[in-house]
mmCIF file of C-alpha atoms in Angstrom:
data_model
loop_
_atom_site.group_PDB
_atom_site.id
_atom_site.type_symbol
_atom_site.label_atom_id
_atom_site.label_comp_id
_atom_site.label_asym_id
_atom_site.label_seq_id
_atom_site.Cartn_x
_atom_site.Cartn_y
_atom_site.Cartn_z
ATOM 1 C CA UNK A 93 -14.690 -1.758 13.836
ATOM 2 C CA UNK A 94 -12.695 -3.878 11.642
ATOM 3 C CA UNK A 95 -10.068 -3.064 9.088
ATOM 4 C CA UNK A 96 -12.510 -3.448 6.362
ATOM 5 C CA UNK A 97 -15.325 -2.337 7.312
ATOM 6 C CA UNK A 98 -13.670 1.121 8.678
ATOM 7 C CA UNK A 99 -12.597 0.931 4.511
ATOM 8 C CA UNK A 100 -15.819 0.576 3.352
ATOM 9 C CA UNK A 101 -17.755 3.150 5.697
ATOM 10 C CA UNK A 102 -15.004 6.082 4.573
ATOM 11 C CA UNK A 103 -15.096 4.948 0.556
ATOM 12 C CA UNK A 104 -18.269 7.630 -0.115
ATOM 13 C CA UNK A 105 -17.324 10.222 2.386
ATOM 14 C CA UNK A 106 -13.987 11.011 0.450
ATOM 15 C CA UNK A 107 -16.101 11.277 -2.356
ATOM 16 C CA UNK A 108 -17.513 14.341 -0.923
ATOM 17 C CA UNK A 109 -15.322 15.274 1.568
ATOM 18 C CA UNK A 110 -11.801 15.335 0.691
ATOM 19 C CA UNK A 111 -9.358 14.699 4.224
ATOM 20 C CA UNK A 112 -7.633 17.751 4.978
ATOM 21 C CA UNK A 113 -4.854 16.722 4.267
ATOM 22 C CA UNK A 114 -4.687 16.665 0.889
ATOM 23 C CA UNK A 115 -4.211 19.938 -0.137
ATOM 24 C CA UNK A 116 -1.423 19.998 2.936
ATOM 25 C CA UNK A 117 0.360 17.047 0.846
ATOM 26 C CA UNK A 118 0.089 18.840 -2.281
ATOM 27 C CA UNK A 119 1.347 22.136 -1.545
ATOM 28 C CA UNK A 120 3.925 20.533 0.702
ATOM 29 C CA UNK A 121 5.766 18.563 -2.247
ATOM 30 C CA UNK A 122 4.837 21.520 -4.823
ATOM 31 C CA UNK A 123 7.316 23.489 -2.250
ATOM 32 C CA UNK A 124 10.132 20.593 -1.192
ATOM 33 C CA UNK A 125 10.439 18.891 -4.749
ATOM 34 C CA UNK A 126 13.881 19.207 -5.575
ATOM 35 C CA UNK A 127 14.139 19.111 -1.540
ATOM 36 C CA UNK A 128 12.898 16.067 -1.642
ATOM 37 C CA UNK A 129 14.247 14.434 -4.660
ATOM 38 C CA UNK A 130 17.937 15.362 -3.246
ATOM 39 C CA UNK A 131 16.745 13.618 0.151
ATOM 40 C CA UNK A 132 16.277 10.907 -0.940
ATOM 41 C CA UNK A 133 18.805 10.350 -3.853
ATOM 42 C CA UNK A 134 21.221 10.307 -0.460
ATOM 43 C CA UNK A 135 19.245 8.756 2.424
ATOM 44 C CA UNK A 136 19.870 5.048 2.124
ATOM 45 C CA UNK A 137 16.650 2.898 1.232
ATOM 46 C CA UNK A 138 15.655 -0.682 0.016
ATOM 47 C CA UNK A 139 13.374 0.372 -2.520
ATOM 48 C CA UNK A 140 15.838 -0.246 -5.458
ATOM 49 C CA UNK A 141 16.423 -4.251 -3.968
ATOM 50 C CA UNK A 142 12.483 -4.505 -3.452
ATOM 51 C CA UNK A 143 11.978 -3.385 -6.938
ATOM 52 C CA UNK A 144 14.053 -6.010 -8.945
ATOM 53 C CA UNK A 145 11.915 -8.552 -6.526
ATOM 54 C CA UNK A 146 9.060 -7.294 -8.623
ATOM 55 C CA UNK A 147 10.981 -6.698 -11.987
ATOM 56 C CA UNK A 148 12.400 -10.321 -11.832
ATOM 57 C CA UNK A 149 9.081 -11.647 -12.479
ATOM 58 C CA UNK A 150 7.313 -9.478 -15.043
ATOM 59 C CA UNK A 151 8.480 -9.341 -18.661
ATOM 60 C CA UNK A 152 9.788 -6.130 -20.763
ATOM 61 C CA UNK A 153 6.553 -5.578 -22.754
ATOM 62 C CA UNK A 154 4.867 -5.349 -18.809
ATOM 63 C CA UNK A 155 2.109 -2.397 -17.900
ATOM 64 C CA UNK A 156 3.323 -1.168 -14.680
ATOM 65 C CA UNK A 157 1.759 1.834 -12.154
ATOM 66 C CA UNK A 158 3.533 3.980 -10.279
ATOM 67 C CA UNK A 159 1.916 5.779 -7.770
ATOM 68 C CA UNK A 160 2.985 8.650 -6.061
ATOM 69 C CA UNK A 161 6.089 8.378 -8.751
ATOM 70 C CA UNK A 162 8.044 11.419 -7.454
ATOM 71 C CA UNK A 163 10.657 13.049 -9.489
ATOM 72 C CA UNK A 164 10.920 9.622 -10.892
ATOM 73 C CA UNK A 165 14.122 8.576 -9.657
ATOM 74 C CA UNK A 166 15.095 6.315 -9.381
ATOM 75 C CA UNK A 167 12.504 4.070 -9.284
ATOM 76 C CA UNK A 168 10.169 4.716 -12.655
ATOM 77 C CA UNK A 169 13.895 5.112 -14.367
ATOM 78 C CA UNK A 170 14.188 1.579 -13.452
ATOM 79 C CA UNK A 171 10.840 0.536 -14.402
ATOM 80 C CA UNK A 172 10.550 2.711 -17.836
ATOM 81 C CA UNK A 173 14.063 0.753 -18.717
ATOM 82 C CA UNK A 174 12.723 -2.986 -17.939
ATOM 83 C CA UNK A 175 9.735 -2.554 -19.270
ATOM 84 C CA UNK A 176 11.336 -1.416 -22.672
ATOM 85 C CA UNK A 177 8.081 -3.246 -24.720
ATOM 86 C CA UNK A 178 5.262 -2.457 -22.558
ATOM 87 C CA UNK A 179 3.859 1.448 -20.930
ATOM 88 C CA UNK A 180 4.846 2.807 -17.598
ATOM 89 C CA UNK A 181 2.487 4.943 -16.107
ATOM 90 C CA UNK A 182 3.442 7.531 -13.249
ATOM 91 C CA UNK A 183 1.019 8.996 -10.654
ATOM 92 C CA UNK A 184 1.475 12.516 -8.481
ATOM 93 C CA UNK A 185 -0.355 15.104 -6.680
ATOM 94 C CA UNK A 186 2.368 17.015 -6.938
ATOM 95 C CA UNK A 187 2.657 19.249 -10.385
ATOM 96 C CA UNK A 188 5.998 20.328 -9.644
ATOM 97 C CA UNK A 189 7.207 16.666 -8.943
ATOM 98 C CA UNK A 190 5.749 15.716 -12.353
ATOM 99 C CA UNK A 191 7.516 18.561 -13.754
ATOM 100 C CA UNK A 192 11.025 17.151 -12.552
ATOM 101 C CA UNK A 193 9.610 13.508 -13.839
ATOM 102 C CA UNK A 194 9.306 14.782 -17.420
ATOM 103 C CA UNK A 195 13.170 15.723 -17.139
ATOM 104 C CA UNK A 196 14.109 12.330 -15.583
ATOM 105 C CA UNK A 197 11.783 9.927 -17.255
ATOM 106 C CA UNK A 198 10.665 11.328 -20.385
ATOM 107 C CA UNK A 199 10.006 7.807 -21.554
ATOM 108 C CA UNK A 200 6.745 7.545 -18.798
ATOM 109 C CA UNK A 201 3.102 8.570 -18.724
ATOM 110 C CA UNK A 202 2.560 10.918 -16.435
ATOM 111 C CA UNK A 203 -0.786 11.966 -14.384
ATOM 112 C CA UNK A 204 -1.658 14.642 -12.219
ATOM 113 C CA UNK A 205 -3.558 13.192 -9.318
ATOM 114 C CA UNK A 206 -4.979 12.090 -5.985
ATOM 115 C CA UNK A 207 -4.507 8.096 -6.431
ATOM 116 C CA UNK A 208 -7.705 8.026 -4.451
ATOM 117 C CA UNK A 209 -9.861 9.838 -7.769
ATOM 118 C CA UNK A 210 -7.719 7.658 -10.111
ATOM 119 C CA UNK A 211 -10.064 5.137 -12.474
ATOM 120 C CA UNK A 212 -8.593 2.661 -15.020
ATOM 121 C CA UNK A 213 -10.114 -0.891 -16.960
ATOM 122 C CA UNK A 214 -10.338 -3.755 -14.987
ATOM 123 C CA UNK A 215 -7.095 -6.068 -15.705
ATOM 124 C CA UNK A 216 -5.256 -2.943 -16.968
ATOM 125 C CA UNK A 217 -1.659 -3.562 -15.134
ATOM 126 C CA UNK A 218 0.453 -6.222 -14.758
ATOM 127 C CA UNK A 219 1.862 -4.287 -11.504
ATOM 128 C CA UNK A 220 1.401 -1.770 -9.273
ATOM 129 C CA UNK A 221 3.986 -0.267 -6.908
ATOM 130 C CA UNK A 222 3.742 2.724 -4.252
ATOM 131 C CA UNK A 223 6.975 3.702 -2.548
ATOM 132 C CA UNK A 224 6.552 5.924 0.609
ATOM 133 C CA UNK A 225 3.446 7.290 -0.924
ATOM 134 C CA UNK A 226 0.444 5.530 0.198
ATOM 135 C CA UNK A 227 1.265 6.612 4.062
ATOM 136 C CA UNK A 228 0.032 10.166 3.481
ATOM 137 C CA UNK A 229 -3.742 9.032 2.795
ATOM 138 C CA UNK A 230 -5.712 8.064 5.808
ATOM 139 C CA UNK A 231 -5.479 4.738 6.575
ATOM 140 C CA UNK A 232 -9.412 4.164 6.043
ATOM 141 C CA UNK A 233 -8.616 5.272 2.434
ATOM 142 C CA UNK A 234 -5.624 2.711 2.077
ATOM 143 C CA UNK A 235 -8.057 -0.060 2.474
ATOM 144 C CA UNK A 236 -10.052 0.958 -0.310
ATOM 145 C CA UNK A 237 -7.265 1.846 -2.842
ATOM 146 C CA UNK A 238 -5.966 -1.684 -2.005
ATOM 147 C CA UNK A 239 -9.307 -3.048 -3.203
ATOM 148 C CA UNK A 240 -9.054 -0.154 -6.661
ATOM 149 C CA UNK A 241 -5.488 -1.425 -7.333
ATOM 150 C CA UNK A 242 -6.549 -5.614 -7.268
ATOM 151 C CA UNK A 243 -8.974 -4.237 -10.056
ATOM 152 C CA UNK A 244 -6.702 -2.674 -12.234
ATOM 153 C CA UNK A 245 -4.461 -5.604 -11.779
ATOM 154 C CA UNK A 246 -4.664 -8.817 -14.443
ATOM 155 C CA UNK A 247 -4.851 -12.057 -13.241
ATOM 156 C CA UNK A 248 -1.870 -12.824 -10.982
ATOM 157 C CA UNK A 249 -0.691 -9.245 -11.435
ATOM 158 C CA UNK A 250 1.853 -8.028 -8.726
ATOM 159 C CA UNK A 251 1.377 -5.205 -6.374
ATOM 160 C CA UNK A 252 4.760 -3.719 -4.265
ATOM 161 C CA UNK A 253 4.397 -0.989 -1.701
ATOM 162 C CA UNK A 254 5.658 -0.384 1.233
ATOM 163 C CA UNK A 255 3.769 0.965 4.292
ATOM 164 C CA UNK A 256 4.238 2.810 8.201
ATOM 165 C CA UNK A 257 3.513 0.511 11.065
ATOM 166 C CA UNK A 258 2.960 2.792 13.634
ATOM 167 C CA UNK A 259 -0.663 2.441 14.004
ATOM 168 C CA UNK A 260 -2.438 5.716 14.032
ATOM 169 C CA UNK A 261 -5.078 7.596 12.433
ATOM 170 C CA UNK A 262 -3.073 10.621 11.589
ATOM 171 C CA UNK A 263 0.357 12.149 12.071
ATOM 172 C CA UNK A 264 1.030 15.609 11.184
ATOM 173 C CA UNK A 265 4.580 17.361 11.075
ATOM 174 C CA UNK A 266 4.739 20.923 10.237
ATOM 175 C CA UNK A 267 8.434 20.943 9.320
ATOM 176 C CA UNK A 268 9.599 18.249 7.426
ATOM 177 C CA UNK A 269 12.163 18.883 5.279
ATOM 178 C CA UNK A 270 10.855 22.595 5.224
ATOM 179 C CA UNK A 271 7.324 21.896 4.615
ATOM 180 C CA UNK A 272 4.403 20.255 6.590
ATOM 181 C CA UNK A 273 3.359 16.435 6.280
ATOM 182 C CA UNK A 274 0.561 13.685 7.057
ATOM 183 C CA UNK A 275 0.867 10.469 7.547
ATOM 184 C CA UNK A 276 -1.536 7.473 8.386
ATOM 185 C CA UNK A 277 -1.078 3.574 8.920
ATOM 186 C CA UNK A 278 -2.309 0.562 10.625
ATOM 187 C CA UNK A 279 0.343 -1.696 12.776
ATOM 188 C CA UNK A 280 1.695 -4.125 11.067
ATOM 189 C CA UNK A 281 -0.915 -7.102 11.233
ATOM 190 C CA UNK A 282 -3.373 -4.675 10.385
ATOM 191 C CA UNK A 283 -1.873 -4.101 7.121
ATOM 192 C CA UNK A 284 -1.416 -7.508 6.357
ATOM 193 C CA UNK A 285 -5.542 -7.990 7.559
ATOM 194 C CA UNK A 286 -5.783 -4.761 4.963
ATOM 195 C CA UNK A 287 -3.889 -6.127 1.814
ATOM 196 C CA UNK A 288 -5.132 -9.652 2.573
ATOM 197 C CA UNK A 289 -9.526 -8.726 2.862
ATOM 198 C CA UNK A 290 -8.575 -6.802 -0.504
ATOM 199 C CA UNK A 291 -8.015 -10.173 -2.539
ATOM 200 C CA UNK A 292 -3.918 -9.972 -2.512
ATOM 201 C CA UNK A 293 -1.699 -13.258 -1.807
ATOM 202 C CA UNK A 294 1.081 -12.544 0.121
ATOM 203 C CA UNK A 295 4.853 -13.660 -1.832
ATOM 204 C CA UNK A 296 7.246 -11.505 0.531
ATOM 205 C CA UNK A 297 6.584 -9.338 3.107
ATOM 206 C CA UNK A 298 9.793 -8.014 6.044
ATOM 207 C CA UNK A 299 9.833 -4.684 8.130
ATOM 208 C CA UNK A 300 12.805 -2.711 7.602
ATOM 209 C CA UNK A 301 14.183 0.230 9.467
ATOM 210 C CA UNK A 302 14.926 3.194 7.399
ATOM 211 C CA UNK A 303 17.066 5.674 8.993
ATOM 212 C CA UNK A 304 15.644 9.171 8.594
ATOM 213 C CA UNK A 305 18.065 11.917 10.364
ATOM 214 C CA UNK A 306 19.344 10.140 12.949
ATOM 215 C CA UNK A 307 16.113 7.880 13.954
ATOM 216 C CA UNK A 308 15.022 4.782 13.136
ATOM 217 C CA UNK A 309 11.959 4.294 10.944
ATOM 218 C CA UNK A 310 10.026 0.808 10.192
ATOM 219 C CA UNK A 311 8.226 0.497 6.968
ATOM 220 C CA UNK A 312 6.689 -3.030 6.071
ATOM 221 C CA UNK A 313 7.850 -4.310 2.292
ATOM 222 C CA UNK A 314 5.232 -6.482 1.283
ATOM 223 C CA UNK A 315 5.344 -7.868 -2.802
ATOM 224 C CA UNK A 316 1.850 -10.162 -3.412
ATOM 225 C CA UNK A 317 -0.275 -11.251 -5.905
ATOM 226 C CA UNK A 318 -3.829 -10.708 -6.988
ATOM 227 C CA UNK A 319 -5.736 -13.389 -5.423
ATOM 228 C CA UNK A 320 -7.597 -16.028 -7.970
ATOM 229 C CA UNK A 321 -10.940 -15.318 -5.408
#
């Protein structure tokens, strides 16, 4: 089966069965939060150079989603600043993240949620990012969020994310960074098949190592565009 179609046969059964780990996620980041946010604030990443790939083209008065926004640093700092005229709107299933994000980005919407229940209008964003957050939903359910997010974009609306390459149905660490943690992804040319059968044009797209402890860790950048089909 097909990227697409293993999308499409999974889109009702999260509906009524939510994966397992979900509530694993949750609870996780509810525990590592300031863990987390301390992690990463020192472990080197090209999120911040990705970004202003995105931020070059939209204008300040943009509508811009964030999700799985974090503590909000630094990247919804960065966005809530450019987009001085327009909203900024900040997605977590993590309560305790949000709560840090209210401190940090006070300036920012903020919603408590899976991204997977989220609903918004049809042409509501002029972009859409996900840093290191759309990995811990099962890759079935990436495909259809892909197809969610193309919706909520306007015409020729942006979408940045970055995603794992490693091509597996589920990984599952019970330690990381003192908690436990899923994650799910296609190889690389089946996320491109993914983001591609989900209407996106592809601008940039390069697979970068992050280095996580000592190891070596390829996520693939890709900034595109809501298709005109």
């Amino acid at each position: 089966m097909d990227v697409s179609k293993k999308a499409e046969a999974s889109s009702s059964a999260h509906q009524a069965h939510p994966h397992p780990s979900k509530s694993l996620v949750e609870e996780s980041y509810n525990s590592i939060a300031q863990r987390y946010l301390d992690w990463t604030t020192s472990t080197p990443s090209p999120r911040t150079l990705w970004l202003e790939k995105l931020l070059s083209r939209i204008s300040s008065n943009s509508n811009v989603l964030e999700l799985g926004c974090g503590a909000g640093v630094p990247c919804t700092q960065l966005l809530v600043r450019h987009c001085s005229e327009g909203t900024v709107t900040g997605v977590d299933i993590s309560a305790t993240q949000l709560e840090l994000a209210k401190k940090h980005v006070p300036g920012a919407k903020l919603l408590k949620n899976d991204m997977m229940n989220l609903e918004f209008k049809e042409g509501s964003f002029d972009g859409v990012v996900g840093f290191y957050s759309l990995v811990h939903l099962p890759r079935e359910e990436q495909g259809i969020l892909m197809k969610s997010i193309r919706r909520w974009l306007k015409d020729e609306g942006l979408l940045l994310v970055n995603l794992a390459v490693f091509g597996g149905e589920g990984s599952y660490n019970s330690d990381w960074l003192g908690g436990g943690m899923f994650w799910s992804a296609w190889d690389e040319g089946g996320n491109m098949e993914m983001m591609k059968t989900a209407g996106f044009d592809i601008l940039d797209q390069m697979v970068i190592n992050d280095t996580e402890d000592g190891r070596e860790v390829p996520f693939l950048w890709v900034l595109a565009r809501k298709s005109k089909i």
